[in-house]
């Protein structure tokens, strides 16, 4: 199983970036998919998650209304559309997959995720 995240880069404040994450060797439709991020000198934090049906999503409060997680189970891919970016959004972003049994109250817990991608760097500049 391999998760590969890509799409990061340098963007100005107020700009947009779309991150993609592809899964190979497994079925994304059976997994809860999440995005986490880690800024320099800080702990990794939850950003967004989508349960296997894609019908429900969960977000970090500071990204609500700016970020949108979506998934295409047929393509085995999950996306994170990031709009109105702020300096504080600068971080390495990781996609991750958790078992289907993960309940909504657990999706923010990184320990529930057993598949992780390598991370993609998003740098927001002023």
Tab-separated table of C-alpha atoms in Angstrom:
chain	number	residue	atom	x	y	z
A	1	UNK	CA	0.000	0.000	0.000
A	2	UNK	CA	1.278	3.420	-0.932
A	3	UNK	CA	-0.129	6.886	-0.452
A	4	UNK	CA	1.393	9.682	-2.460
A	5	UNK	CA	0.608	13.316	-1.837
A	6	UNK	CA	1.485	16.063	-4.288
A	7	UNK	CA	0.485	19.533	-5.349
A	8	UNK	CA	2.275	21.644	-2.773
A	9	UNK	CA	4.339	24.661	-3.598
A	10	UNK	CA	4.857	28.343	-2.961
A	11	UNK	CA	1.774	30.543	-2.904
A	12	UNK	CA	1.009	34.057	-1.743
A	13	UNK	CA	-1.367	34.880	1.054
A	14	UNK	CA	-4.921	34.802	-0.168
A	15	UNK	CA	-4.048	32.337	-2.893
A	16	UNK	CA	-5.189	28.783	-3.504
A	17	UNK	CA	-3.610	25.377	-3.776
A	18	UNK	CA	-5.116	21.991	-4.446
A	19	UNK	CA	-3.412	19.007	-2.909
A	20	UNK	CA	-3.958	15.527	-4.264
A	21	UNK	CA	-3.307	12.157	-2.727
A	22	UNK	CA	-3.425	8.892	-4.592
A	23	UNK	CA	-3.665	5.450	-3.082
A	24	UNK	CA	-2.186	2.374	-4.692
A	25	UNK	CA	-2.396	-1.174	-3.453
A	26	UNK	CA	-5.635	-0.651	-1.581
A	27	UNK	CA	-9.201	0.547	-1.912
A	28	UNK	CA	-9.753	4.126	-0.860
A	29	UNK	CA	-13.502	3.552	-0.745
A	30	UNK	CA	-13.092	1.424	2.363
A	31	UNK	CA	-11.033	3.957	4.261
A	32	UNK	CA	-11.475	7.161	6.188
A	33	UNK	CA	-9.143	9.670	4.557
A	34	UNK	CA	-7.499	12.513	6.386
A	35	UNK	CA	-5.135	15.391	5.894
A	36	UNK	CA	-2.706	16.436	8.582
A	37	UNK	CA	-0.015	19.084	8.621
A	38	UNK	CA	3.149	19.843	10.498
A	39	UNK	CA	4.711	23.255	10.621
A	40	UNK	CA	8.349	23.752	11.507
A	41	UNK	CA	8.880	23.350	15.221
A	42	UNK	CA	5.296	22.309	15.851
A	43	UNK	CA	3.465	19.079	16.360
A	44	UNK	CA	1.485	17.476	13.617
A	45	UNK	CA	-2.133	18.561	13.624
A	46	UNK	CA	-5.341	17.377	12.075
A	47	UNK	CA	-6.647	19.410	9.154
A	48	UNK	CA	-9.551	17.574	7.556
A	49	UNK	CA	-11.090	14.151	7.178
A	50	UNK	CA	-13.615	12.471	4.968
A	51	UNK	CA	-15.357	9.273	5.885
A	52	UNK	CA	-15.559	6.529	3.284
A	53	UNK	CA	-18.797	7.687	1.715
A	54	UNK	CA	-17.578	11.249	1.430
A	55	UNK	CA	-20.873	12.433	2.811
A	56	UNK	CA	-19.411	13.809	6.010
A	57	UNK	CA	-16.325	15.904	6.494
A	58	UNK	CA	-14.582	17.193	9.553
A	59	UNK	CA	-12.284	20.217	9.706
A	60	UNK	CA	-9.846	21.986	11.956
A	61	UNK	CA	-11.635	25.127	13.114
A	62	UNK	CA	-9.057	27.483	11.629
A	63	UNK	CA	-9.530	26.080	8.113
A	64	UNK	CA	-13.319	25.831	8.074
A	65	UNK	CA	-14.747	27.771	5.169
A	66	UNK	CA	-11.345	27.933	3.461
A	67	UNK	CA	-10.396	24.279	2.941
A	68	UNK	CA	-12.476	21.542	1.367
A	69	UNK	CA	-11.715	17.850	1.410
A	70	UNK	CA	-13.133	15.713	-1.348
A	71	UNK	CA	-12.600	12.238	-2.650
A	72	UNK	CA	-13.010	10.250	-5.814
A	73	UNK	CA	-13.241	6.640	-4.792
A	74	UNK	CA	-13.250	5.484	-8.412
A	75	UNK	CA	-9.877	7.148	-8.924
A	76	UNK	CA	-8.579	6.130	-5.506
A	77	UNK	CA	-7.808	9.764	-4.793
A	78	UNK	CA	-8.515	12.361	-2.154
A	79	UNK	CA	-8.066	16.093	-2.499
A	80	UNK	CA	-7.676	19.138	-0.324
A	81	UNK	CA	-8.690	22.415	-1.898
A	82	UNK	CA	-7.092	25.217	0.067
A	83	UNK	CA	-8.368	28.740	-0.527
A	84	UNK	CA	-7.610	32.088	1.030
A	85	UNK	CA	-4.328	30.782	2.365
A	86	UNK	CA	-2.721	32.391	5.365
A	87	UNK	CA	0.884	32.485	6.516
A	88	UNK	CA	-0.071	30.102	9.315
A	89	UNK	CA	-1.003	27.461	6.767
A	90	UNK	CA	2.647	26.954	5.860
A	91	UNK	CA	3.458	23.334	6.659
A	92	UNK	CA	4.147	19.914	5.287
A	93	UNK	CA	0.798	18.346	4.490
A	94	UNK	CA	0.277	14.628	4.838
A	95	UNK	CA	-2.539	12.463	3.631
A	96	UNK	CA	-3.432	9.428	5.656
A	97	UNK	CA	-5.908	6.583	5.711
A	98	UNK	CA	-7.711	5.072	8.663
A	99	UNK	CA	-9.837	1.933	8.904
A	100	UNK	CA	-13.446	2.134	7.856
A	101	UNK	CA	-14.437	1.439	11.455
A	102	UNK	CA	-13.067	4.818	12.548
A	103	UNK	CA	-15.948	6.777	13.992
A	104	UNK	CA	-16.473	10.500	13.584
A	105	UNK	CA	-15.149	11.328	17.051
A	106	UNK	CA	-11.873	9.572	16.225
A	107	UNK	CA	-11.017	11.124	12.868
A	108	UNK	CA	-8.890	13.868	14.425
A	109	UNK	CA	-6.681	11.328	16.173
A	110	UNK	CA	-3.576	10.646	14.090
A	111	UNK	CA	-3.040	7.359	15.934
A	112	UNK	CA	-6.116	5.948	14.170
A	113	UNK	CA	-4.440	6.319	10.779
A	114	UNK	CA	-2.299	3.401	9.683
A	115	UNK	CA	-1.363	4.443	6.154
A	116	UNK	CA	0.572	7.667	5.593
A	117	UNK	CA	1.852	9.483	2.559
A	118	UNK	CA	5.243	11.164	2.375
A	119	UNK	CA	4.020	14.742	2.685
A	120	UNK	CA	4.022	17.742	0.405
A	121	UNK	CA	5.239	21.184	1.408
A	122	UNK	CA	2.982	24.214	1.165
A	123	UNK	CA	4.679	27.539	1.727
A	124	UNK	CA	2.556	30.658	2.012
A	125	UNK	CA	4.371	33.936	1.582
A	126	UNK	CA	3.288	37.530	2.102
